[in-house]
mmCIF file of C-alpha atoms and ligand atoms in Angstrom:
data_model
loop_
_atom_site.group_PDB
_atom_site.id
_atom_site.type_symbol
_atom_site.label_atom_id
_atom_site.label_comp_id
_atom_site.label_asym_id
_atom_site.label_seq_id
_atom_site.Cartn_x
_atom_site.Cartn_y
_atom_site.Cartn_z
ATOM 1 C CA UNK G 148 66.870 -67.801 -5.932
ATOM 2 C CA UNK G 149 68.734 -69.812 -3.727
ATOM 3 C CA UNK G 150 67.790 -67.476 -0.511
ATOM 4 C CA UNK G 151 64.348 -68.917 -1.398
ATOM 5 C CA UNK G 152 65.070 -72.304 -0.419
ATOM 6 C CA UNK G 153 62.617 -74.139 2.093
ATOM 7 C CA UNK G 154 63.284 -75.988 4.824
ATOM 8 C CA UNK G 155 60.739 -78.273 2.839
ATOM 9 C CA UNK G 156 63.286 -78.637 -0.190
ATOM 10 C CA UNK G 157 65.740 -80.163 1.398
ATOM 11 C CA UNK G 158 66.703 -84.010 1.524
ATOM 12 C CA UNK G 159 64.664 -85.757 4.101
ATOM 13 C CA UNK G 160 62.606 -82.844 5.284
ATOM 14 C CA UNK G 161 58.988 -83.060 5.496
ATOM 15 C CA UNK G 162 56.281 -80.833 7.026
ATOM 16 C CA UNK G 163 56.549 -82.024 10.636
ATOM 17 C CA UNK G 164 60.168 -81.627 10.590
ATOM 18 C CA UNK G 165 60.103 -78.233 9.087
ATOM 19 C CA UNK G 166 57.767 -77.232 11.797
ATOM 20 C CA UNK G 167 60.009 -78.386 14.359
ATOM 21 C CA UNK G 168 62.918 -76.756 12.963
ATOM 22 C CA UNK G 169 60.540 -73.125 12.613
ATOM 23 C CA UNK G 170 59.667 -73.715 16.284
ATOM 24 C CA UNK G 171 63.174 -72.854 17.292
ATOM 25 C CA UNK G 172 63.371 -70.032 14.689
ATOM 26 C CA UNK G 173 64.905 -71.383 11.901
ATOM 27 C CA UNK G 174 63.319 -69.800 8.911
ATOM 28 C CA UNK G 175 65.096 -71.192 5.751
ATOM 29 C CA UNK G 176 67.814 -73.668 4.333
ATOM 30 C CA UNK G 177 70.235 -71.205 3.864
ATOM 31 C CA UNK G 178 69.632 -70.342 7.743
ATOM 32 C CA UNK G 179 69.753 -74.038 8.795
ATOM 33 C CA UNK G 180 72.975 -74.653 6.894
ATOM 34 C CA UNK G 181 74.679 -72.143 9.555
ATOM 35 C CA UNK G 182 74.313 -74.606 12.105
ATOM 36 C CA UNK G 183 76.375 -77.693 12.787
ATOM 37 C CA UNK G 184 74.632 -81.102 13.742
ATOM 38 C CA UNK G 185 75.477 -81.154 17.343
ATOM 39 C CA UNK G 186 74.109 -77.567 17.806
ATOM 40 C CA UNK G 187 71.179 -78.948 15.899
ATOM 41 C CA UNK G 188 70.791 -82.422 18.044
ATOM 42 C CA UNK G 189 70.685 -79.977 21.358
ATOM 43 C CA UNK G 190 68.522 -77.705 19.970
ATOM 44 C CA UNK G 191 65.849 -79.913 18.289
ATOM 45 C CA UNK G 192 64.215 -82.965 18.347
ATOM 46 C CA UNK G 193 64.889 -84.712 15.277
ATOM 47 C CA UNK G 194 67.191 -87.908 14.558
ATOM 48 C CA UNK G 195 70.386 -87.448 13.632
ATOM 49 C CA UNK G 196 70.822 -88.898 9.850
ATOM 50 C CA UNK G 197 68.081 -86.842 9.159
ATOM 51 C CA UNK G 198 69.615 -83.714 10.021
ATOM 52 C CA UNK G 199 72.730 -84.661 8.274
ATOM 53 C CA UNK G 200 71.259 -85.411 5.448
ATOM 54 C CA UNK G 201 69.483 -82.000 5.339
ATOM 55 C CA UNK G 202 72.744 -80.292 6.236
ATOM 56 C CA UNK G 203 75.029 -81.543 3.761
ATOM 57 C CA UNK G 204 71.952 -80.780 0.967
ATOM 58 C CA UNK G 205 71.925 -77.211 2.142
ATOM 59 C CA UNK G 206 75.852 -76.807 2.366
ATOM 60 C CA UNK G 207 75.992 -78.167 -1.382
ATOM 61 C CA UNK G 208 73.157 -75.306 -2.074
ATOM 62 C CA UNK G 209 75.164 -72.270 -0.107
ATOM 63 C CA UNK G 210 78.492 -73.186 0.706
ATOM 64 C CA UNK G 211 81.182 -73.862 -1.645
ATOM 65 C CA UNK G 212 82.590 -77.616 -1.417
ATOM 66 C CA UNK G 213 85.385 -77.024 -4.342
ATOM 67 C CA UNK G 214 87.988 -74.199 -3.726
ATOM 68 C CA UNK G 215 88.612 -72.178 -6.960
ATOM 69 C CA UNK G 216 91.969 -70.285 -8.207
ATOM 70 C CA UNK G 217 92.289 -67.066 -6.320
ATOM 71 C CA UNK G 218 92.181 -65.445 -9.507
ATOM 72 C CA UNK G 219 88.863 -66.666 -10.016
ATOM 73 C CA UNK G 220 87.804 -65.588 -7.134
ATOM 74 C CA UNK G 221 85.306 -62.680 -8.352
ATOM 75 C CA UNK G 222 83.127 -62.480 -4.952
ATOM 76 C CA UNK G 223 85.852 -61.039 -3.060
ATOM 77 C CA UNK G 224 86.766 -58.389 -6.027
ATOM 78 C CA UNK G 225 83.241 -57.097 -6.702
ATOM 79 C CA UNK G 226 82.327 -56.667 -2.717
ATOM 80 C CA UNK G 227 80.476 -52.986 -1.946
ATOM 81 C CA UNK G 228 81.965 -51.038 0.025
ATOM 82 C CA UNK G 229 79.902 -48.583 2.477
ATOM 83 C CA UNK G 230 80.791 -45.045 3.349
ATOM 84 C CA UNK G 231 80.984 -43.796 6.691
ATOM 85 C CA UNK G 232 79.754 -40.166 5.769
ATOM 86 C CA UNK G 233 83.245 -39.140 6.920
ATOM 87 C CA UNK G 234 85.982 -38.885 4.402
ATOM 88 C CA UNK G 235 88.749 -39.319 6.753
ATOM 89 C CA UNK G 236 87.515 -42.655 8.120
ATOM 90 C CA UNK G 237 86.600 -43.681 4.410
ATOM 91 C CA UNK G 238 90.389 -42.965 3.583
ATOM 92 C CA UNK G 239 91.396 -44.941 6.450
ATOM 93 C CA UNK G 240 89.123 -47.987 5.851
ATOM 94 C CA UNK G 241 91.199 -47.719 2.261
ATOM 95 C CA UNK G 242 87.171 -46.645 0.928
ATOM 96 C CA UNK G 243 84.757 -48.127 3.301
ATOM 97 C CA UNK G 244 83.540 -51.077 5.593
ATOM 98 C CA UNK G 245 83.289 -54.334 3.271
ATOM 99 C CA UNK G 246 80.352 -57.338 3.822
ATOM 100 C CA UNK G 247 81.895 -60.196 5.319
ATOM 101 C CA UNK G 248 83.947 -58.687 7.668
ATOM 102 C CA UNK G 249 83.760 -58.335 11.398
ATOM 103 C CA UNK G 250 84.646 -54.467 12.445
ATOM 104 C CA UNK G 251 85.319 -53.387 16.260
ATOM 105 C CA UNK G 252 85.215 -49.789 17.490
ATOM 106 C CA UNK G 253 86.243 -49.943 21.091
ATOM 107 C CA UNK G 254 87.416 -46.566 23.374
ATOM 108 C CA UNK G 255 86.478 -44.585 26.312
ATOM 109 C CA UNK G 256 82.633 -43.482 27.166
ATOM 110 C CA UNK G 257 81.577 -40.437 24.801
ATOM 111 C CA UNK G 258 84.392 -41.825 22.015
ATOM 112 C CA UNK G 259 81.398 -41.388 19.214
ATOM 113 C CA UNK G 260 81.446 -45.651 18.616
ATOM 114 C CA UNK G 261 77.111 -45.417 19.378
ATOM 115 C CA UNK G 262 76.794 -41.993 17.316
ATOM 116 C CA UNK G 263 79.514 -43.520 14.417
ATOM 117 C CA UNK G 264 76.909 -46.863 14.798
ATOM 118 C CA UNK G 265 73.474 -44.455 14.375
ATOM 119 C CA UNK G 266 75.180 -42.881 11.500
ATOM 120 C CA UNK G 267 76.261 -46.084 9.673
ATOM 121 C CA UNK G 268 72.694 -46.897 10.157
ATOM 122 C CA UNK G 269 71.448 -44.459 7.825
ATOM 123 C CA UNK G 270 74.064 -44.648 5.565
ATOM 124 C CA UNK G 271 73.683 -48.206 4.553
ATOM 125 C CA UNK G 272 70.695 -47.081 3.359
ATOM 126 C CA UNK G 273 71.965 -44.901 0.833
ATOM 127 C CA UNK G 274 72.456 -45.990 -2.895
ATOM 128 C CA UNK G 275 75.425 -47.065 -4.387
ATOM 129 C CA UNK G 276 76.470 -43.577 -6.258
ATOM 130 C CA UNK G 277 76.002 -41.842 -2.406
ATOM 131 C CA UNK G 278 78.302 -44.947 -0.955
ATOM 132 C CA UNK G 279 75.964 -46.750 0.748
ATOM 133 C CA UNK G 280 74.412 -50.513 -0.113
ATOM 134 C CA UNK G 281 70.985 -49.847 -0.018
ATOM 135 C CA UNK G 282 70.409 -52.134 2.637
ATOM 136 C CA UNK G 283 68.918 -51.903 6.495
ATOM 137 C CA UNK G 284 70.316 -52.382 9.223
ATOM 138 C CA UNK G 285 69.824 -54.757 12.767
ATOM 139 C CA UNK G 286 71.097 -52.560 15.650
ATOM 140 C CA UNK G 287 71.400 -55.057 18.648
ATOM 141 C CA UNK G 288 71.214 -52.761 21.844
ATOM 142 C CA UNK G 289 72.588 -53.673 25.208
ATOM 143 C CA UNK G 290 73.056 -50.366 27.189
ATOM 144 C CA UNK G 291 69.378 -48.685 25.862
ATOM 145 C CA UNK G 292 71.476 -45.340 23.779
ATOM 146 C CA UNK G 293 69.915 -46.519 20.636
ATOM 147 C CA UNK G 294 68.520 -42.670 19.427
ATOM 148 C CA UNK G 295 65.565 -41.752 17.511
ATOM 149 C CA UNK G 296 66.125 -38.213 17.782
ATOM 150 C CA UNK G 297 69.713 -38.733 16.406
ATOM 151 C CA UNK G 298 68.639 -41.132 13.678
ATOM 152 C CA UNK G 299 66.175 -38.653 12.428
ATOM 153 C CA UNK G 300 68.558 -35.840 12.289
ATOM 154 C CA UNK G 301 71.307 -38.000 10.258
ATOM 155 C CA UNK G 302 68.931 -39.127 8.053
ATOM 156 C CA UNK G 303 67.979 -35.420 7.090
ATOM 157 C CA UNK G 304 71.620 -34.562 6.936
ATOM 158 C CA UNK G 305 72.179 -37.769 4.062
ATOM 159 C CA UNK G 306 68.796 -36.500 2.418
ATOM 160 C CA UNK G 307 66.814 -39.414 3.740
ATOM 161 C CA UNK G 308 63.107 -38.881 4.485
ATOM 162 C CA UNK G 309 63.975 -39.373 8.813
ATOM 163 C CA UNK G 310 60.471 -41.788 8.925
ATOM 164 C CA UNK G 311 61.562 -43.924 5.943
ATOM 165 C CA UNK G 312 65.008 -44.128 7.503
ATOM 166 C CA UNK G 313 63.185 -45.141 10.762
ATOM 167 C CA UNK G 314 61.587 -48.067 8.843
ATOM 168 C CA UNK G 315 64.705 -49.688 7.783
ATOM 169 C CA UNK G 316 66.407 -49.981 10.701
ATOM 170 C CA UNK G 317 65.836 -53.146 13.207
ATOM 171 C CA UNK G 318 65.947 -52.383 17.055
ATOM 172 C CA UNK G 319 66.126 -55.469 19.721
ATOM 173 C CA UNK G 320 66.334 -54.116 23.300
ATOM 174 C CA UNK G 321 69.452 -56.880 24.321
ATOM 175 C CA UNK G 322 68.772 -57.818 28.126
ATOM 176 C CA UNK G 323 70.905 -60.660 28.824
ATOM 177 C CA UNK G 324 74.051 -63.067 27.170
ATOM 178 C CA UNK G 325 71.589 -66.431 26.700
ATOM 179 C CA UNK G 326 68.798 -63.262 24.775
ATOM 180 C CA UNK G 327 71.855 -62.040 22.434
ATOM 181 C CA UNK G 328 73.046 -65.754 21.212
ATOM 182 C CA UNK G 329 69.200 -66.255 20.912
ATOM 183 C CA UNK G 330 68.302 -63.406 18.763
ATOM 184 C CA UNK G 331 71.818 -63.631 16.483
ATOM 185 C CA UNK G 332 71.226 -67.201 15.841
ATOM 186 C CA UNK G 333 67.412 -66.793 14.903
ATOM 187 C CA UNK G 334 65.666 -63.394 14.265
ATOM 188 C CA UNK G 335 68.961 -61.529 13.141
ATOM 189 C CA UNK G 336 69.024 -64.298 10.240
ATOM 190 C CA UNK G 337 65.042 -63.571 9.221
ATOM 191 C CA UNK G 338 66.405 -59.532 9.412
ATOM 192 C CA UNK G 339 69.391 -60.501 6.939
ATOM 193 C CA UNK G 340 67.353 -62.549 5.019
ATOM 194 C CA UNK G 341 64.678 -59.552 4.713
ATOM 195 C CA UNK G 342 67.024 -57.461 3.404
ATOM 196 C CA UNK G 343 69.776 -55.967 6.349
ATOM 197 C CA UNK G 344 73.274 -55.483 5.428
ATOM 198 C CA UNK G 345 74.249 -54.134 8.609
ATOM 199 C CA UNK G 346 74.250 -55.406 11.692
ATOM 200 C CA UNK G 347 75.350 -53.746 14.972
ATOM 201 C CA UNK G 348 75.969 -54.803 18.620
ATOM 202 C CA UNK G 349 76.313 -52.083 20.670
ATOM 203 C CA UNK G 350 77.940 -52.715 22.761
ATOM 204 C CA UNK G 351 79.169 -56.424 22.465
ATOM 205 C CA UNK G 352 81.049 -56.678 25.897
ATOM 206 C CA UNK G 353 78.619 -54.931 28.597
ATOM 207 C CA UNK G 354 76.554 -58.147 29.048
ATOM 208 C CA UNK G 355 78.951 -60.444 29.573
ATOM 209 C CA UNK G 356 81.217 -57.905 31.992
ATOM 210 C CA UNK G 357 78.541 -57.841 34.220
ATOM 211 C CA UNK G 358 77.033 -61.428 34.256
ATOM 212 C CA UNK G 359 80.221 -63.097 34.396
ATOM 213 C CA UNK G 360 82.376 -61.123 36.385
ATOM 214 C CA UNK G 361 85.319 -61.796 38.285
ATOM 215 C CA UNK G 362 88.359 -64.163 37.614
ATOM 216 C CA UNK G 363 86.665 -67.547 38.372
ATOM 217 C CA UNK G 364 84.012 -66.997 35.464
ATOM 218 C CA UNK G 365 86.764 -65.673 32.748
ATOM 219 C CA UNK G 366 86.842 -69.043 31.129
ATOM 220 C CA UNK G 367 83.513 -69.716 30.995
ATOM 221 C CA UNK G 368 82.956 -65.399 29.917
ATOM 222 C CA UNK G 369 85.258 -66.191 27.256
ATOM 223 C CA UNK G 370 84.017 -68.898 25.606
ATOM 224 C CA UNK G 371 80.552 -67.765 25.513
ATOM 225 C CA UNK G 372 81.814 -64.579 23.992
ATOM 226 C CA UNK G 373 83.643 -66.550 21.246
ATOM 227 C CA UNK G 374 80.875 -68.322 20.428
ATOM 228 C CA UNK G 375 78.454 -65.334 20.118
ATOM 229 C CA UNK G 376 81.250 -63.787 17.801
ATOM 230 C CA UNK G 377 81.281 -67.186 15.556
ATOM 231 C CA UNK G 378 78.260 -66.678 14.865
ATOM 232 C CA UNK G 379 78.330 -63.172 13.908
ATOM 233 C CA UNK G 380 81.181 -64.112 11.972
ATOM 234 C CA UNK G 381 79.613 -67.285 10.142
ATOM 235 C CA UNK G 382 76.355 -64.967 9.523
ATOM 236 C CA UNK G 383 78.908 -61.900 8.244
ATOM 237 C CA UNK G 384 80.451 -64.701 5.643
ATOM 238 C CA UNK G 385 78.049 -66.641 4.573
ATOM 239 C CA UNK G 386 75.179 -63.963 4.078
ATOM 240 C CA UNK G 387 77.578 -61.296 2.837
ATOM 241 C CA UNK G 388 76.770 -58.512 5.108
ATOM 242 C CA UNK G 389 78.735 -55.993 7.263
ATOM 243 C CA UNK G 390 79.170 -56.705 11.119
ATOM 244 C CA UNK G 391 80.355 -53.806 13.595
ATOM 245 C CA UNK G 392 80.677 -54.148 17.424
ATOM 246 C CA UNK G 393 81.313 -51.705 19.735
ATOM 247 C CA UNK G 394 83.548 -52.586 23.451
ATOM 248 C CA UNK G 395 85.156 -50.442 25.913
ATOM 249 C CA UNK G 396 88.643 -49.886 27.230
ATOM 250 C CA UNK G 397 89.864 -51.074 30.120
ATOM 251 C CA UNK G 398 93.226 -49.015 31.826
ATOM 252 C CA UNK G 399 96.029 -51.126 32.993
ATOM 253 C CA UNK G 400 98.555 -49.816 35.646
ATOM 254 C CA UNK G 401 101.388 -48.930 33.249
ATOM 255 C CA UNK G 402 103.855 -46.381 34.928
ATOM 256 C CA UNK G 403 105.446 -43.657 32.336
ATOM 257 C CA UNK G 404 103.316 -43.922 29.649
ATOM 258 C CA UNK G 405 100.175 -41.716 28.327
ATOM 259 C CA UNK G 406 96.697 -41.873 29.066
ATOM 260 C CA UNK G 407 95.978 -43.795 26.244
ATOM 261 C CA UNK G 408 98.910 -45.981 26.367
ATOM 262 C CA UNK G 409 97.297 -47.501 29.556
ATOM 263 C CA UNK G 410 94.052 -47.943 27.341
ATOM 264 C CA UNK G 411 93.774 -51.182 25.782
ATOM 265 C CA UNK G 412 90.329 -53.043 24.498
ATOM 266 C CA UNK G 413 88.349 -55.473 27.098
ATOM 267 C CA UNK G 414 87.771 -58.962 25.647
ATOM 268 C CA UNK G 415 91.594 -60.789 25.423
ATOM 269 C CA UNK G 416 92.512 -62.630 22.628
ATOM 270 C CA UNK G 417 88.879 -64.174 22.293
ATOM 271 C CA UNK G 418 87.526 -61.008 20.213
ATOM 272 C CA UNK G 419 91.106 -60.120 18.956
ATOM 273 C CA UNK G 420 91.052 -63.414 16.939
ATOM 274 C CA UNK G 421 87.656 -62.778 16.377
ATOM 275 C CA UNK G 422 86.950 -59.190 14.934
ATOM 276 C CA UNK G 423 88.539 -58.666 11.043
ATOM 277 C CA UNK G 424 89.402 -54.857 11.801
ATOM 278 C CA UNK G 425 89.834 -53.215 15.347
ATOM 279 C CA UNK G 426 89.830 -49.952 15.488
ATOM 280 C CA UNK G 427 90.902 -46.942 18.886
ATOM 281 C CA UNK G 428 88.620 -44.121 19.245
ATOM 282 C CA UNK G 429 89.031 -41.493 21.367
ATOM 283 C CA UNK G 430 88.312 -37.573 21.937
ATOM 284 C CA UNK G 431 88.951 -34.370 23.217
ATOM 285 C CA UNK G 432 86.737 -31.037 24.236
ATOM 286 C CA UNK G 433 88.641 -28.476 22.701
ATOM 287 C CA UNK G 434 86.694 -24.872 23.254
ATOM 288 C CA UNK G 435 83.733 -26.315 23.224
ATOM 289 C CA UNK G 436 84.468 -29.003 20.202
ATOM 290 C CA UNK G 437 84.601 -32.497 20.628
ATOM 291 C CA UNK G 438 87.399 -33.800 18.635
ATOM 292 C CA UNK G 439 87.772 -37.057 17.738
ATOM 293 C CA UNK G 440 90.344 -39.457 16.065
ATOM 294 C CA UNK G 441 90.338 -43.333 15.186
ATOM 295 C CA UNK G 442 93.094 -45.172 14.806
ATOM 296 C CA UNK G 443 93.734 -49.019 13.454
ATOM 297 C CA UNK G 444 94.814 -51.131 16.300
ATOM 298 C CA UNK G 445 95.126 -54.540 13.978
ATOM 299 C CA UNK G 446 93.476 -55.253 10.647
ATOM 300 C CA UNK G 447 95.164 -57.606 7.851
ATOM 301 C CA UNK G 448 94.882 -54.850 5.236
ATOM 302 C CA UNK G 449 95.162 -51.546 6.884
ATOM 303 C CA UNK G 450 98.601 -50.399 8.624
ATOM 304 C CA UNK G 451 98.675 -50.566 12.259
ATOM 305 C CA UNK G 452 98.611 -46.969 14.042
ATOM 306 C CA UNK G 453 97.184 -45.218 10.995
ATOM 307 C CA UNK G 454 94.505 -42.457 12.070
ATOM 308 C CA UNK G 455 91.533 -40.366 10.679
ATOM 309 C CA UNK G 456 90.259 -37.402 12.697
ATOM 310 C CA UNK G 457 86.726 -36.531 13.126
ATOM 311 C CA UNK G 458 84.507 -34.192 15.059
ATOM 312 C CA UNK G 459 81.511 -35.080 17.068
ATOM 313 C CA UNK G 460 78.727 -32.555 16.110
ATOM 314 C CA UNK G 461 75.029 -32.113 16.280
ATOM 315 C CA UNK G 462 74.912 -33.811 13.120
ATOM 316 C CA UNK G 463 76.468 -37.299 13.889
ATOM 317 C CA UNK G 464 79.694 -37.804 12.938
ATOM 318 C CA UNK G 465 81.933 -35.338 10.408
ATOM 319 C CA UNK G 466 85.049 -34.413 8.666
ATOM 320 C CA UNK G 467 86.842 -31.945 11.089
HETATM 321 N N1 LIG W 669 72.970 -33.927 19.667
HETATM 322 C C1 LIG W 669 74.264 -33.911 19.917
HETATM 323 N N2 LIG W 669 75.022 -32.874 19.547
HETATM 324 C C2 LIG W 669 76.330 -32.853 19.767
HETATM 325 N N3 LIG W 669 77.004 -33.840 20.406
HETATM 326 C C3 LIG W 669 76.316 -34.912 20.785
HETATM 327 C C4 LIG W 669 74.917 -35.010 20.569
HETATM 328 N N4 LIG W 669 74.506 -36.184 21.063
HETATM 329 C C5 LIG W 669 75.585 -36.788 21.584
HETATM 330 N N5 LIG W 669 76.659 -36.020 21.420
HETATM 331 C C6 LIG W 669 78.010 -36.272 21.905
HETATM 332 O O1 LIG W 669 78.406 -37.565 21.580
HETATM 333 C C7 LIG W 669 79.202 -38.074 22.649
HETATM 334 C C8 LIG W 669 78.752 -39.467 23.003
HETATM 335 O O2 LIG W 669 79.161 -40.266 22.001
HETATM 336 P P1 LIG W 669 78.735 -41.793 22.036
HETATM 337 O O3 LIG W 669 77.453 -41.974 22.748
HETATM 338 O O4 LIG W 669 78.829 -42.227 20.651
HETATM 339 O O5 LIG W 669 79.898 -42.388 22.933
HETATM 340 P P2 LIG W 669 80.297 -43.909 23.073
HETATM 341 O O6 LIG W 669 81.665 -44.051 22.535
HETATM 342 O O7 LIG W 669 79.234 -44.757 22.495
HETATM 343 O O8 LIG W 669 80.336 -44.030 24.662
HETATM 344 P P3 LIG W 669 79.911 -45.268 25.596
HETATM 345 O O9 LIG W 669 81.132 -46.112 25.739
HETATM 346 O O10 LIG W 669 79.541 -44.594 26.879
HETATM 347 O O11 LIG W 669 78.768 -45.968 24.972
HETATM 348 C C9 LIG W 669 78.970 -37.244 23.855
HETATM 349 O O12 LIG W 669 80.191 -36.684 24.246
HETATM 350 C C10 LIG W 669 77.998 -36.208 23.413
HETATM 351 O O13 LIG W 669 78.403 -34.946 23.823
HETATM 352 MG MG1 LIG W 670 77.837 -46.044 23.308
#
């Protein structure tokens, strides 16, 4: 299989090279053909027409180098699609989240984007005839809400034994912007090559808020941003799996206009470009309910301002 592919196997590779490559957590040629030379030459220590010459090997193993007719194009048609365990939101998605696409759920604190992330957890897990891909999932954690108790629970509800559920989900404790481009651009890859289909960052944005704040370090806030999402995006394309990240709202002083009029997502036009779908969530108590609704904010194949209602129970996420 070509997932199987050695570092070894490719053109101009031998053991010591390899080694060197494996020292800064590159596992496999599929996972070295993600990289570009000039990431490579900063990274490693290994002469430069080598590394070409191992790069344009793997790209000719993973990477298409001849476009084909549309019509032809029979990867796109047969992609999975993965239920959210809500019918609304499935409706909305137009049936489900797709691989290769880069999903964002931003809104206020207590929206439901970490409990709609714990659910989709479990769900991938499911088999095809439930909805799900039957694949795990790498839940990157920034703010510590990653729940066990709420995993478990989910897992029951979807008929999932809660400790086998457990044992296909990834955690990483995320502490800092240099540990999250670290651990997408090496162990995430060994995770999606063992198997995850999923892969969650929740939340994307609190890092780099906080260690580049204020106007003077925008530019530099923004471009590290864009590159963590590039790679989230080349990983969500080339390795055909699902990516979802979760950001907050920010409120801008907008006179005359609602509450959530004044709420628009942090991050500019660096994770706009970025993220495939974007998606509003928001809720209210109502007698002791928490009621939810998302709504599509900018996707190129769902209409803008559609929205699916949920509720917020003891049980995850549901159908209100
Ligand atoms: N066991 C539970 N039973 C019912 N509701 C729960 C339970 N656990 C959490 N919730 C509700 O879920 C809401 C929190 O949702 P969630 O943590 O997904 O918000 P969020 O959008 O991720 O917020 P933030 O931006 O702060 O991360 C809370 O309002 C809480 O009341
Ligand atoms: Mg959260």
């Amino acid at each position: 299989m070509k997932g199987e592919v050695k570092l070894e196997d490719l053109e101009g590779i031998g053991p010591k090279t390899a080694e060197k490559l494996r020292s800064i957590g590159i596992c496999s040629a599929k996972h070295l053909s993600l990289f570009n030379v000039d990431e490579l030459l900063n990274l490693v220590d290994v002469d430069e027409r080598t590394l070409r010459r191992a790069l344009a090997h793997a790209r000719s193993i993973f990477m298409p180098l001849r476009a084909i007719k549309a019509l032809d194009n029979l990867a796109q048609k047969s992609l999975p699609q993965l239920t959210t365990g809500v019918k609304s939101i499935d409706l909305l998605l137009n049936g489900g989240l797709r691989p290769r696409a880069i999903y964002e759920l931003c809104g206020q604190p207590g929206a439901g984007k970490t409990q709609l992330c714990l659910q989709l957890s479990v769900t991938i897990q499911l088999s095809a005839n439930k909805g799900g891909i039957g694949g795990k999932c790498y839940f990157m954690d920034t703010e510590g809400t990653f729940s066990l108790s709420r995993v478990k629970v989910i897992a029951e509800r979807f008929g999932l034994d809660s400790e086998y559920a457990l044992s296909n989900i990834y955690v990483i404790d995320v502490i800092n912007t240099d540990h999250l481009l670290q651990v997408i651009t090496s162990d995430l890859v060994r995770a999606v090559e063992d198997g995850v289909k999923l892969v969650i960052v929740d939340s994307l944005m609190s890092r780099f808020r906080t260690e580049y704040a204020g106007r003077e370090s925008l530019a530099l806030r923004q471009s590290r941003l864009g590159y963590a999402l590039d790679w989230l995006v080349r990983i969500a394309r080339l390795y055909e799996v699902i990516v979802i990240v979760t950001t907050p709202v920010m409120e801008v002083p907008v006179a005359f206009v609602s509450i959530n009029e004044r709420l628009r997502p942090v991050g500019g036009t660096t994770l706009a470009h970025a993220t495939t779908h974007r998606f509003f969530l928001t809720t209210r108590s109502e007698r002791g309910v928490l009621r939810g609704t998302m709504t599509v904010l900018d996707s190129p194949s769902l209409p803008h301002g559609a929205i699916a209602s949920y509720l917020i129970t003891d049980k995850g996420i549901e159908d209100a």
